mmCIF file of C-alpha atoms in Angstrom:
data_model
loop_
_atom_site.group_PDB
_atom_site.id
_atom_site.type_symbol
_atom_site.label_atom_id
_atom_site.label_comp_id
_atom_site.label_asym_id
_atom_site.label_seq_id
_atom_site.Cartn_x
_atom_site.Cartn_y
_atom_site.Cartn_z
ATOM 1 C CA MET A 1 47.947 -11.119 39.222
ATOM 2 C CA ARG A 2 50.839 -12.396 41.899
ATOM 3 C CA LEU A 3 50.219 -10.192 44.980
ATOM 4 C CA ALA A 4 52.735 -10.213 47.929
ATOM 5 C CA ILE A 5 51.349 -8.899 51.463
ATOM 6 C CA ILE A 6 53.974 -7.575 54.063
ATOM 7 C CA SER A 7 53.130 -6.766 57.675
ATOM 8 C CA ASP A 8 54.165 -5.958 61.183
ATOM 9 C CA ILE A 9 57.915 -5.055 60.166
ATOM 10 C CA HIS A 10 58.025 -3.289 63.725
ATOM 11 C CA GLY A 11 61.238 -1.464 63.050
ATOM 12 C CA ASN A 12 63.160 -4.660 62.231
ATOM 13 C CA LEU A 13 65.018 -3.436 59.192
ATOM 14 C CA THR A 14 67.328 -6.555 59.262
ATOM 15 C CA ALA A 15 64.299 -8.740 58.697
ATOM 16 C CA PHE A 16 62.669 -6.324 56.412
ATOM 17 C CA GLU A 17 65.827 -6.510 54.159
ATOM 18 C CA ALA A 18 65.505 -10.422 54.065
ATOM 19 C CA VAL A 19 62.055 -10.278 52.901
ATOM 20 C CA LEU A 20 62.974 -7.666 50.323
ATOM 21 C CA ALA A 21 65.693 -9.875 49.077
ATOM 22 C CA ASP A 22 63.033 -13.098 48.737
ATOM 23 C CA LEU A 23 60.564 -10.848 47.008
ATOM 24 C CA ARG A 24 63.125 -10.633 44.015
ATOM 25 C CA VAL A 25 62.615 -14.538 43.915
ATOM 26 C CA THR A 26 58.580 -14.597 44.240
ATOM 27 C CA SER A 27 58.558 -11.621 41.806
ATOM 28 C CA PRO A 28 55.061 -10.529 42.519
ATOM 29 C CA ASP A 29 53.155 -7.869 40.345
ATOM 30 C CA LEU A 30 52.258 -5.509 43.358
ATOM 31 C CA VAL A 31 53.059 -5.624 47.174
ATOM 32 C CA LEU A 32 50.845 -4.207 49.841
ATOM 33 C CA HIS A 33 52.017 -3.645 53.336
ATOM 34 C CA GLY A 34 49.654 -4.323 56.385
ATOM 35 C CA GLY A 35 50.818 -1.842 58.817
ATOM 36 C CA ASP A 36 52.938 -1.711 62.036
ATOM 37 C CA LEU A 37 55.782 -0.421 60.339
ATOM 38 C CA ALA A 38 57.939 1.078 62.794
ATOM 39 C CA ALA A 39 57.206 0.606 66.790
ATOM 40 C CA GLY A 40 59.058 -2.032 68.554
ATOM 41 C CA GLY A 41 62.336 -2.461 66.758
ATOM 42 C CA SER A 42 65.813 -0.867 66.375
ATOM 43 C CA ARG A 43 65.418 1.226 63.191
ATOM 44 C CA PRO A 44 61.996 2.535 63.015
ATOM 45 C CA ALA A 45 62.847 5.663 60.812
ATOM 46 C CA GLU A 46 64.626 3.799 58.092
ATOM 47 C CA VAL A 47 61.925 1.053 57.829
ATOM 48 C CA ILE A 48 59.283 3.924 57.280
ATOM 49 C CA ASP A 49 61.331 5.755 54.626
ATOM 50 C CA ARG A 50 62.147 2.207 52.897
ATOM 51 C CA VAL A 51 58.373 1.490 52.510
ATOM 52 C CA ARG A 52 57.678 5.113 51.408
ATOM 53 C CA ASP A 53 60.346 4.860 48.758
ATOM 54 C CA LEU A 54 58.926 1.763 47.361
ATOM 55 C CA GLY A 55 55.503 3.248 47.068
ATOM 56 C CA TRP A 56 53.717 0.301 48.209
ATOM 57 C CA PRO A 57 49.864 0.836 49.091
ATOM 58 C CA GLY A 58 49.009 -0.252 52.706
ATOM 59 C CA VAL A 59 47.007 0.336 55.686
ATOM 60 C CA LEU A 60 46.984 1.540 59.074
ATOM 61 C CA GLY A 61 48.151 -0.482 62.012
ATOM 62 C CA ASN A 62 47.614 -0.176 65.718
ATOM 63 C CA THR A 63 50.959 0.699 66.611
ATOM 64 C CA ASP A 64 51.041 3.133 63.719
ATOM 65 C CA GLU A 65 48.043 4.893 65.124
ATOM 66 C CA MET A 66 49.475 4.699 68.696
ATOM 67 C CA LEU A 67 52.605 6.910 67.330
ATOM 68 C CA TYR A 68 50.596 9.697 66.143
ATOM 69 C CA ARG A 69 47.612 9.491 68.498
ATOM 70 C CA PRO A 70 48.918 8.110 71.962
ATOM 71 C CA GLU A 71 45.735 8.250 73.603
ATOM 72 C CA SER A 72 44.631 5.090 71.177
ATOM 73 C CA LEU A 73 46.840 2.915 73.376
ATOM 74 C CA THR A 74 45.505 4.330 76.680
ATOM 75 C CA GLU A 75 41.767 3.595 75.165
ATOM 76 C CA PHE A 76 42.809 0.068 74.301
ATOM 77 C CA ALA A 77 44.522 -0.580 77.544
ATOM 78 C CA THR A 78 41.628 0.798 79.680
ATOM 79 C CA GLY A 79 39.544 -2.464 79.069
ATOM 80 C CA LEU A 80 42.683 -4.671 80.147
ATOM 81 C CA PRO A 81 43.854 -3.438 83.370
ATOM 82 C CA HIS A 82 45.449 -6.983 84.176
ATOM 83 C CA LEU A 83 48.027 -6.158 81.386
ATOM 84 C CA LYS A 84 49.020 -2.841 82.451
ATOM 85 C CA PRO A 85 52.871 -3.820 83.039
ATOM 86 C CA LEU A 86 52.767 -4.744 79.380
ATOM 87 C CA PHE A 87 51.087 -1.515 78.151
ATOM 88 C CA ASP A 88 53.591 0.565 80.284
ATOM 89 C CA VAL A 89 56.348 -1.034 78.426
ATOM 90 C CA ILE A 90 54.805 -0.389 75.045
ATOM 91 C CA ALA A 91 54.092 3.233 76.214
ATOM 92 C CA ALA A 92 57.710 3.826 77.010
ATOM 93 C CA GLN A 93 58.868 2.189 73.806
ATOM 94 C CA ALA A 94 56.169 4.372 71.735
ATOM 95 C CA ALA A 95 57.712 7.717 73.472
ATOM 96 C CA SER A 96 60.986 6.601 72.292
ATOM 97 C CA THR A 97 60.068 5.662 68.899
ATOM 98 C CA ARG A 98 58.365 9.036 68.141
ATOM 99 C CA GLU A 99 61.522 10.883 69.080
ATOM 100 C CA VAL A 100 63.355 8.820 66.343
ATOM 101 C CA VAL A 101 60.489 8.793 63.774
ATOM 102 C CA GLY A 102 59.710 12.668 64.048
ATOM 103 C CA ALA A 103 56.545 14.400 63.139
ATOM 104 C CA GLU A 104 56.757 14.398 59.237
ATOM 105 C CA ARG A 105 56.885 10.590 59.166
ATOM 106 C CA MET A 106 54.104 10.165 61.915
ATOM 107 C CA ALA A 107 51.859 12.811 59.540
ATOM 108 C CA TRP A 108 52.400 10.229 56.821
ATOM 109 C CA LEU A 109 51.438 7.309 58.955
ATOM 110 C CA GLN A 110 48.103 9.209 59.710
ATOM 111 C CA THR A 111 47.374 9.309 55.913
ATOM 112 C CA LEU A 112 47.193 5.319 55.714
ATOM 113 C CA PRO A 113 43.694 4.013 55.161
ATOM 114 C CA MET A 114 41.859 1.192 56.929
ATOM 115 C CA MET A 115 41.439 -0.980 53.887
ATOM 116 C CA GLN A 116 42.906 -1.827 50.522
ATOM 117 C CA ARG A 117 41.251 -3.629 47.854
ATOM 118 C CA VAL A 118 43.202 -5.171 44.866
ATOM 119 C CA GLU A 119 40.892 -7.450 42.646
ATOM 120 C CA SER A 120 39.730 -10.260 44.814
ATOM 121 C CA VAL A 121 41.749 -9.541 47.687
ATOM 122 C CA ALA A 122 40.738 -7.177 50.658
ATOM 123 C CA LEU A 123 43.312 -6.108 53.110
ATOM 124 C CA VAL A 124 42.905 -4.677 56.688
ATOM 125 C CA HIS A 125 45.208 -4.615 59.546
ATOM 126 C CA ALA A 126 42.861 -6.233 62.329
ATOM 127 C CA THR A 127 39.385 -5.591 60.883
ATOM 128 C CA SER A 128 37.551 -3.080 58.804
ATOM 129 C CA GLU A 129 36.253 -1.190 61.839
ATOM 130 C CA SER A 130 39.145 -1.487 64.127
ATOM 131 C CA VAL A 131 43.127 -1.567 64.010
ATOM 132 C CA TRP A 132 43.267 -2.921 67.469
ATOM 133 C CA LYS A 133 41.119 -6.001 67.847
ATOM 134 C CA SER A 134 40.909 -9.070 65.684
ATOM 135 C CA PRO A 135 40.140 -12.896 65.756
ATOM 136 C CA GLY A 136 43.049 -14.920 67.160
ATOM 137 C CA PRO A 137 44.616 -17.839 65.381
ATOM 138 C CA THR A 138 42.273 -20.358 66.921
ATOM 139 C CA ALA A 139 39.195 -18.586 66.145
ATOM 140 C CA THR A 140 36.479 -20.415 64.854
ATOM 141 C CA ASP A 141 34.852 -20.338 61.495
ATOM 142 C CA ALA A 142 31.931 -18.605 62.945
ATOM 143 C CA GLU A 143 33.939 -15.995 64.636
ATOM 144 C CA MET A 144 36.209 -15.302 61.694
ATOM 145 C CA ASP A 145 32.893 -14.931 59.524
ATOM 146 C CA ALA A 146 31.466 -12.420 62.031
ATOM 147 C CA ALA A 147 34.623 -10.396 61.957
ATOM 148 C CA TYR A 148 34.982 -9.970 58.331
ATOM 149 C CA GLN A 149 31.574 -10.920 56.647
ATOM 150 C CA LYS A 150 31.276 -6.845 56.216
ATOM 151 C CA VAL A 151 34.401 -7.016 54.110
ATOM 152 C CA ALA A 152 32.518 -9.145 51.523
ATOM 153 C CA HIS A 153 35.807 -10.290 49.425
ATOM 154 C CA PRO A 154 36.637 -13.755 48.309
ATOM 155 C CA ILE A 155 40.017 -13.448 49.926
ATOM 156 C CA VAL A 156 40.411 -11.281 53.198
ATOM 157 C CA VAL A 157 43.874 -10.646 54.385
ATOM 158 C CA TYR A 158 44.606 -9.260 57.823
ATOM 159 C CA ALA A 159 47.695 -8.959 60.098
ATOM 160 C CA HIS A 160 48.011 -7.835 63.749
ATOM 161 C CA ILE A 161 48.430 -11.258 65.417
ATOM 162 C CA HIS A 162 51.735 -12.490 64.267
ATOM 163 C CA HIS A 163 50.510 -15.890 63.475
ATOM 164 C CA PRO A 164 50.375 -16.625 59.728
ATOM 165 C CA PHE A 165 47.620 -19.049 58.124
ATOM 166 C CA ALA A 166 45.129 -19.543 55.200
ATOM 167 C CA ARG A 167 41.552 -20.800 55.898
ATOM 168 C CA ARG A 168 38.883 -21.321 53.635
ATOM 169 C CA ILE A 169 35.878 -20.632 55.334
ATOM 170 C CA GLY A 170 32.616 -21.134 53.010
ATOM 171 C CA PRO A 171 33.179 -19.500 49.775
ATOM 172 C CA SER A 172 35.965 -17.337 50.938
ATOM 173 C CA ILE A 173 39.557 -17.748 52.095
ATOM 174 C CA ILE A 174 40.546 -15.701 55.246
ATOM 175 C CA ALA A 175 44.424 -15.341 55.527
ATOM 176 C CA ASN A 176 46.824 -13.659 58.026
ATOM 177 C CA THR A 177 50.296 -12.505 56.721
ATOM 178 C CA GLY A 178 51.936 -13.238 59.983
ATOM 179 C CA SER A 179 54.951 -10.927 60.901
ATOM 180 C CA VAL A 180 58.087 -9.648 59.452
ATOM 181 C CA SER A 181 59.300 -9.251 62.847
ATOM 182 C CA LEU A 182 58.342 -10.517 66.352
ATOM 183 C CA SER A 183 56.684 -13.727 65.282
ATOM 184 C CA TYR A 184 54.563 -15.495 68.070
ATOM 185 C CA ASP A 185 53.988 -18.874 66.297
ATOM 186 C CA ARG A 186 57.696 -20.379 67.676
ATOM 187 C CA ASP A 187 59.234 -19.781 64.144
ATOM 188 C CA PRO A 188 61.554 -16.847 64.271
ATOM 189 C CA ARG A 189 61.607 -16.345 60.624
ATOM 190 C CA ALA A 190 60.083 -13.451 58.857
ATOM 191 C CA SER A 191 56.647 -14.161 57.291
ATOM 192 C CA TYR A 192 54.558 -12.675 54.418
ATOM 193 C CA LEU A 193 51.628 -13.764 52.134
ATOM 194 C CA VAL A 194 51.550 -14.325 48.535
ATOM 195 C CA VAL A 195 48.344 -14.591 46.664
ATOM 196 C CA GLU A 196 47.947 -15.895 43.326
ATOM 197 C CA ASP A 197 45.263 -17.775 41.184
ATOM 198 C CA GLY A 198 42.885 -17.580 44.070
ATOM 199 C CA ALA A 199 45.180 -19.118 46.524
ATOM 200 C CA ALA A 200 47.182 -17.650 49.614
ATOM 201 C CA THR A 201 50.472 -19.266 50.467
ATOM 202 C CA ILE A 202 52.584 -18.338 53.407
ATOM 203 C CA ARG A 203 56.588 -17.623 52.866
ATOM 204 C CA ARG A 204 58.975 -17.635 55.568
ATOM 205 C CA VAL A 205 62.223 -16.106 55.318
ATOM 206 C CA ALA A 206 65.298 -16.567 57.672
ATOM 207 C CA TYR A 207 67.517 -13.406 58.484
ATOM 208 C CA ASP A 208 70.186 -12.576 60.690
ATOM 209 C CA LEU A 209 68.799 -12.686 64.322
ATOM 210 C CA ALA A 210 72.039 -11.995 66.027
ATOM 211 C CA ALA A 211 72.613 -8.957 63.976
ATOM 212 C CA GLU A 212 69.202 -7.590 64.957
ATOM 213 C CA THR A 213 69.194 -8.309 68.713
ATOM 214 C CA ARG A 214 72.901 -6.620 68.573
ATOM 215 C CA GLY A 215 71.139 -3.618 66.919
ATOM 216 C CA LEU A 216 68.510 -3.464 69.486
ATOM 217 C CA ALA A 217 71.114 -3.419 72.320
ATOM 218 C CA GLN A 218 72.547 -0.338 70.692
ATOM 219 C CA SER A 219 69.277 1.451 69.839
ATOM 220 C CA GLY A 220 68.572 3.215 72.913
ATOM 221 C CA LEU A 221 64.879 1.646 72.705
ATOM 222 C CA PRO A 222 63.650 1.059 76.294
ATOM 223 C CA HIS A 223 63.104 -2.688 77.181
ATOM 224 C CA ALA A 224 65.090 -3.629 74.158
ATOM 225 C CA GLU A 225 66.077 -6.985 75.785
ATOM 226 C CA TRP A 226 62.372 -7.887 75.952
ATOM 227 C CA VAL A 227 61.959 -7.397 72.344
ATOM 228 C CA ALA A 228 65.277 -9.527 71.876
ATOM 229 C CA GLN A 229 64.055 -12.493 73.961
ATOM 230 C CA THR A 230 60.607 -12.318 72.053
ATOM 231 C CA LEU A 231 62.353 -12.609 68.852
ATOM 232 C CA ARG A 232 64.539 -15.281 69.759
ATOM 233 C CA ALA A 233 61.759 -17.475 71.314
ATOM 234 C CA ALA A 234 59.208 -16.181 68.516
ATOM 235 C CA ARG A 235 56.282 -16.206 70.830
ATOM 236 C CA PHE A 236 54.828 -13.633 73.132
ATOM 237 C CA ARG A 237 56.250 -13.038 76.335
ATOM 238 C CA MET A 238 55.231 -10.495 79.070
ATOM 239 C CA PRO A 239 57.932 -7.893 80.078
#
């Protein structure tokens, strides 16, 4: 089976449509999504609707939970007081996105599970126990093993950190999908993962970044220029 895993679309329909076009090239047997579908982009409702129409199984992301349960952001932010300016911006964007997305779509987000298992692959957004905390791209093998040993699958895939990679750790492969939007690895292209014959491969897809930043400027999303700057730089930036 050829499996594609797409995650962290963050309301960027422009990038998502480019990935959908690339999927016609890779032609997977099944596509999973790794969550973080809507918040942080110009067209959150359209992205949710497209994923639902496609019928892809998927998992809950932290920004999905943040939309239908605002206190989850507050709970996470409490332990990181030095990042209060960042969380204030995210909270303002989340409030705006809730209005655009509406109650019915948020109720659908609430049905997403924490994990999907397909043959040798297990997918989570961050870990099997949290959608908010996961190892970073420079985590040691021991840290990765500690985070995912409970999953106990030959291939463990997560998202969340916007840095794609695939690493063999002992008998297992731990891979990250990267992100369709808001890449943090200095490559502005969209990223997704293809798993086939026990191997995990990163796909990068160029999209019309200028069109997306114009859409952000017109979207009414608070702090849209910060999002646009992050898209251009392809790295995390404080607002």
